[in-house]
Coordinates of N, CA and C in Angstrom, one line a residue:
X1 N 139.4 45.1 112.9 CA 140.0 44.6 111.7 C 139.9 45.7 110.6
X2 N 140.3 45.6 109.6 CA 140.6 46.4 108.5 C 138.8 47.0 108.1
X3 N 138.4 46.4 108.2 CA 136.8 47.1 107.3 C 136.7 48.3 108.4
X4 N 136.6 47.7 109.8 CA 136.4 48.6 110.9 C 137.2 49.9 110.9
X5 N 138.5 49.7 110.8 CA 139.5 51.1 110.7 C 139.2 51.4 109.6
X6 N 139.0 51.1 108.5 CA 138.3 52.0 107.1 C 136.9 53.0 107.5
X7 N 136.5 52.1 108.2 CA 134.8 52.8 108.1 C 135.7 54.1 109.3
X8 N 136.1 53.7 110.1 CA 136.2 54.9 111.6 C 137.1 56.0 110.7
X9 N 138.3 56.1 109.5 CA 139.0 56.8 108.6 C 137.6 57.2 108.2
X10 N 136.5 56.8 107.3 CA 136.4 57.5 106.5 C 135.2 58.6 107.2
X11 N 134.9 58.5 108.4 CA 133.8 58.8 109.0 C 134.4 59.7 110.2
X12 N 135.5 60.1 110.1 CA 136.0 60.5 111.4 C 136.1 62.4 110.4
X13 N 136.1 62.3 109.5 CA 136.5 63.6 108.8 C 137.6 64.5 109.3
X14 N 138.3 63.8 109.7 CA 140.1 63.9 109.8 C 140.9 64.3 108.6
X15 N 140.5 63.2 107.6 CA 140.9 62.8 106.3 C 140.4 63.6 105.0
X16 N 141.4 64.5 104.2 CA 141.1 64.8 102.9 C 141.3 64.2 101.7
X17 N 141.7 62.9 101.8 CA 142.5 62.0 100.9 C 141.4 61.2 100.7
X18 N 140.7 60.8 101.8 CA 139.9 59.7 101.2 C 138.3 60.1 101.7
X19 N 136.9 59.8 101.5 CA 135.7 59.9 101.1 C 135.0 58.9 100.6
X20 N 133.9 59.3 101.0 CA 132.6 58.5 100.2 C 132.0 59.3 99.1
X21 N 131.9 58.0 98.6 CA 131.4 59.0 97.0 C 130.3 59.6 97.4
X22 N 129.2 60.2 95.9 CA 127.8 60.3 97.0 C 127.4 59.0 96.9
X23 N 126.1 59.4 97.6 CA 125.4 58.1 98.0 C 126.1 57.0 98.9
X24 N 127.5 57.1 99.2 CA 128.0 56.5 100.1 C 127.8 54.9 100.2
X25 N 128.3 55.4 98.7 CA 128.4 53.2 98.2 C 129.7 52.9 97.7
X26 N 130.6 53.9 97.3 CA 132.0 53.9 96.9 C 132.8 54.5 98.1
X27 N 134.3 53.8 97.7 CA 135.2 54.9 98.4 C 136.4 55.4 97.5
X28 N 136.5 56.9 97.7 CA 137.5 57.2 96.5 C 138.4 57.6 97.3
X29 N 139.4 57.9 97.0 CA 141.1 57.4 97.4 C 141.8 58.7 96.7
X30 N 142.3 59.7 97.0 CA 143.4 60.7 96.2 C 144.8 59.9 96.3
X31 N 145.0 58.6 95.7 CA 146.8 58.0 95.9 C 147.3 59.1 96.5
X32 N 148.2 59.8 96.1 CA 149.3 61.0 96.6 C 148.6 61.4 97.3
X33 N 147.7 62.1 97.9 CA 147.5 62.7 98.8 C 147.5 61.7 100.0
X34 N 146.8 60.3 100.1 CA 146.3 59.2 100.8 C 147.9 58.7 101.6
X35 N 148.7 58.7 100.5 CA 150.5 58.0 101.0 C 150.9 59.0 102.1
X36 N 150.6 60.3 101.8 CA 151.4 61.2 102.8 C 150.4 61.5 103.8
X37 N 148.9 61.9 103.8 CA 148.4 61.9 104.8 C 147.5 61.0 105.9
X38 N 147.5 59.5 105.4 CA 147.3 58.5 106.4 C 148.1 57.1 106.7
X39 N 148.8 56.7 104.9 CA 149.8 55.7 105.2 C 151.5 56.0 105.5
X40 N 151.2 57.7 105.7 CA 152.2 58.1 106.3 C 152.6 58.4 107.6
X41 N 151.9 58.0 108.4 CA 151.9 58.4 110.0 C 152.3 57.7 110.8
X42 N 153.2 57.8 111.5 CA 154.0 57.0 112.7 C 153.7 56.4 113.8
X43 N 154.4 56.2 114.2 CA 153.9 55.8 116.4 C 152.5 56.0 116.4
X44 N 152.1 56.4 117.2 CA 151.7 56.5 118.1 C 150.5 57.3 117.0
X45 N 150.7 58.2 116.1 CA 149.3 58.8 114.7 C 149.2 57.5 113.7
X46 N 150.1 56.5 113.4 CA 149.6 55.5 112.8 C 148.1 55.0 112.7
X47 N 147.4 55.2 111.6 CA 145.8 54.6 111.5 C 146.0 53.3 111.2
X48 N 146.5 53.0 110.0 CA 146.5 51.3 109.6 C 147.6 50.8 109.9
X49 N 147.9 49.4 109.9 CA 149.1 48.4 109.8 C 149.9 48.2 109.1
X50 N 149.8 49.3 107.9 CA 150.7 49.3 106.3 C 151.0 50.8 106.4
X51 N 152.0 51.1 105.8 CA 152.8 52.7 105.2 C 152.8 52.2 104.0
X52 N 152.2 51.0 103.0 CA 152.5 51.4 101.4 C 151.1 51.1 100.9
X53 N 150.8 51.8 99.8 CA 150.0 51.8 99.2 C 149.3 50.3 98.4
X54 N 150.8 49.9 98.2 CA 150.3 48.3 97.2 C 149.9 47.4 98.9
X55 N 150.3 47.9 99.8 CA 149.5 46.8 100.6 C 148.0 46.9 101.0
X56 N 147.8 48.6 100.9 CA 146.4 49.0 101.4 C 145.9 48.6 100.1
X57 N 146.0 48.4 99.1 CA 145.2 47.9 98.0 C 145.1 46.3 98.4
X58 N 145.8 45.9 98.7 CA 146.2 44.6 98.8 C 144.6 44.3 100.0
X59 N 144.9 44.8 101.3 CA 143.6 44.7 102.3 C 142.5 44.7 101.5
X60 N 142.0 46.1 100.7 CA 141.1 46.3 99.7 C 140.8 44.7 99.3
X61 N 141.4 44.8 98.4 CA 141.2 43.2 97.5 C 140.9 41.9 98.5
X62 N 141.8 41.8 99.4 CA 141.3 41.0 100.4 C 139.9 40.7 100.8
X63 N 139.4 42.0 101.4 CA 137.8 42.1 101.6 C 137.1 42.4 100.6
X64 N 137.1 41.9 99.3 CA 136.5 42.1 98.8 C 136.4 43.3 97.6
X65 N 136.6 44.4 98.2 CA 136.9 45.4 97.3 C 137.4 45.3 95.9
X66 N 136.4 46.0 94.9 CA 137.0 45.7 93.4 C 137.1 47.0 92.8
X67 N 137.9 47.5 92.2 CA 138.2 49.1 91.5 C 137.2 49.3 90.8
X68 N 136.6 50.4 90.4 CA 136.1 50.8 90.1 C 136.4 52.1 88.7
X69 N 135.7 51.8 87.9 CA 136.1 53.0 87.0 C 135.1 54.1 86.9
X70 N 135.7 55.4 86.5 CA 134.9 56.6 86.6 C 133.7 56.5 85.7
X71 N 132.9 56.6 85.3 CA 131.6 56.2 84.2 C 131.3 58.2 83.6
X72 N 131.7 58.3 82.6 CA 131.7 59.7 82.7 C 131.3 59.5 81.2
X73 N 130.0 60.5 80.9 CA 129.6 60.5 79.4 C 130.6 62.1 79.2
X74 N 131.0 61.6 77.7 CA 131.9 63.1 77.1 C 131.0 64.0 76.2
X75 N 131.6 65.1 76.0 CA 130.7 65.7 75.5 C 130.8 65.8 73.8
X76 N 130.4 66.6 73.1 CA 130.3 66.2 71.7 C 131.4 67.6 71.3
X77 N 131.2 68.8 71.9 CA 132.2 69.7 71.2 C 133.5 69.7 72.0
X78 N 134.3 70.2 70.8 CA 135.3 70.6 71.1 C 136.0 71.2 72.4
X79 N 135.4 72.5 72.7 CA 135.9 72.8 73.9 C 135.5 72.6 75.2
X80 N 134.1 71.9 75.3 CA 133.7 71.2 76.5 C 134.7 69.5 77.0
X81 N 135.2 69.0 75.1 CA 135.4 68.1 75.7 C 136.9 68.4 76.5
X82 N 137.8 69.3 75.9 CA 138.5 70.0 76.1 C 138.7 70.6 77.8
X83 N 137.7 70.9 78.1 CA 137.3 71.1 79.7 C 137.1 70.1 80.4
X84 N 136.4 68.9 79.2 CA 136.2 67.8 80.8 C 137.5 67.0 80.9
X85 N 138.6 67.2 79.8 CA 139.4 66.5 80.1 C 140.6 67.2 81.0
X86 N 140.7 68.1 81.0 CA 141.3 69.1 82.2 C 140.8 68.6 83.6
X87 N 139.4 68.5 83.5 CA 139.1 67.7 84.9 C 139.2 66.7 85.3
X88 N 139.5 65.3 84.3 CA 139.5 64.6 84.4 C 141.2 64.2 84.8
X89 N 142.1 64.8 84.5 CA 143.1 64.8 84.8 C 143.8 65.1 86.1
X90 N 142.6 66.5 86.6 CA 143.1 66.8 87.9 C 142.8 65.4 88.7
X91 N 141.9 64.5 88.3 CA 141.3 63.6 89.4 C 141.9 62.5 88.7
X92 N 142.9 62.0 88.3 CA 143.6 60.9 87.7 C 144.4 60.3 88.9
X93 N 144.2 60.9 89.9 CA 145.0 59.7 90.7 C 143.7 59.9 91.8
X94 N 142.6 59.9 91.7 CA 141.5 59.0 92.5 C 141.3 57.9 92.3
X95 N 141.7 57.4 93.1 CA 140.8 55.5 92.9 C 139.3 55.4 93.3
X96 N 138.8 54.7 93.0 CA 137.4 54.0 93.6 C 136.9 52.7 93.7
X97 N 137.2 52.4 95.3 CA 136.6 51.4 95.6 C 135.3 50.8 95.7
X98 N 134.5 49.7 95.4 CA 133.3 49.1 96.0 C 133.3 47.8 96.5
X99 N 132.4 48.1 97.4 CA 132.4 46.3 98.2 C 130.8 46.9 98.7
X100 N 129.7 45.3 98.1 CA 128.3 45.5 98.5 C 127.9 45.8 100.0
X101 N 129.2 45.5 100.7 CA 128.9 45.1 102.0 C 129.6 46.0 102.9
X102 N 129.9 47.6 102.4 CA 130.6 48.6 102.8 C 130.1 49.5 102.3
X103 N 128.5 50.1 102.8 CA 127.6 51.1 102.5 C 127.7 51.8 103.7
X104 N 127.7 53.0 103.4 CA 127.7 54.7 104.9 C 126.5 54.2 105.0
X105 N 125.4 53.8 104.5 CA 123.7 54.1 104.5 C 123.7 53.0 105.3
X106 N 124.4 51.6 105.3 CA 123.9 50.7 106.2 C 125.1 50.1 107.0
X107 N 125.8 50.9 107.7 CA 126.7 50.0 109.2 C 126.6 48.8 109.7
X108 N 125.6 48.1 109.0 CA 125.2 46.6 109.8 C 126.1 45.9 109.0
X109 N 126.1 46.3 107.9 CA 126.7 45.4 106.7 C 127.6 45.2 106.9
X110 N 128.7 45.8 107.8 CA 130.0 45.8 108.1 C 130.6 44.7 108.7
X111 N 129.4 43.5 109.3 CA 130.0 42.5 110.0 C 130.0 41.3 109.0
X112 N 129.4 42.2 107.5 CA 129.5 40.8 106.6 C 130.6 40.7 105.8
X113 N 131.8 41.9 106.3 CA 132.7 42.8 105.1 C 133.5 41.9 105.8
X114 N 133.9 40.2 105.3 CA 134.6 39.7 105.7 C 136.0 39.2 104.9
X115 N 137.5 39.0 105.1 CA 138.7 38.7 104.8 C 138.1 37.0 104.0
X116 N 138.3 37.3 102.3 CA 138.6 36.1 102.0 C 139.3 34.9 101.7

């Protein structure tokens, strides 16, 4: 089912689009990179059961999964903040997923990561 082919994607390190945050309690998502290098694949390289994005969010939500926002303290000067926002833009099309029951640290959990 879907948690299973997420966990084998994110664990197979095939994939540069998608990851575990650290600590391996999130999963972050590069959109554009994610459309062309996993919900893009055909026959027989096909990973999931969707080529569009609003439906792999759609699975997400299904099990659970709720977005996540980046938590990022800014800085007080000018040109730092100036720099973090340069970075913050390179990474504007990462998503981040969480679901309690979809941790790297604990694989048991995975039989509780159920469709509701």
């Amino acid at each position: 089912c879907f948690p299973q082919k997420l966990w084998k994607i994110l664990e197979s390190g095939k994939f540069q689009s998608i990851w575990w945050t650290e600590g391996g309690k999130c999963v972050a998502i590069n959109k554009d990179r994610f459309e062309q290098e996993v919900l893009g694949r055909e026959g027989p390289q096909q990973v999931l059961d969707t080529q569009k994005m609003q439906s792999f969010v759609r699975q997400l939500k299904l099990y659970g999964f709720t977005k996540m926002q980046r938590d990022e303290q800014r800085s007080a000067s000018l040109p730092e903040f100036l720099a973090e926002e340069a970075a913050v833009s390179a990474h504007s099309q990462v998503l981040y997923y969480y679901n309690p029951y979809f941790n790297r640290a604990h694989p048991r959990l995975l039989e509780t990561c159920l469709r509701r």
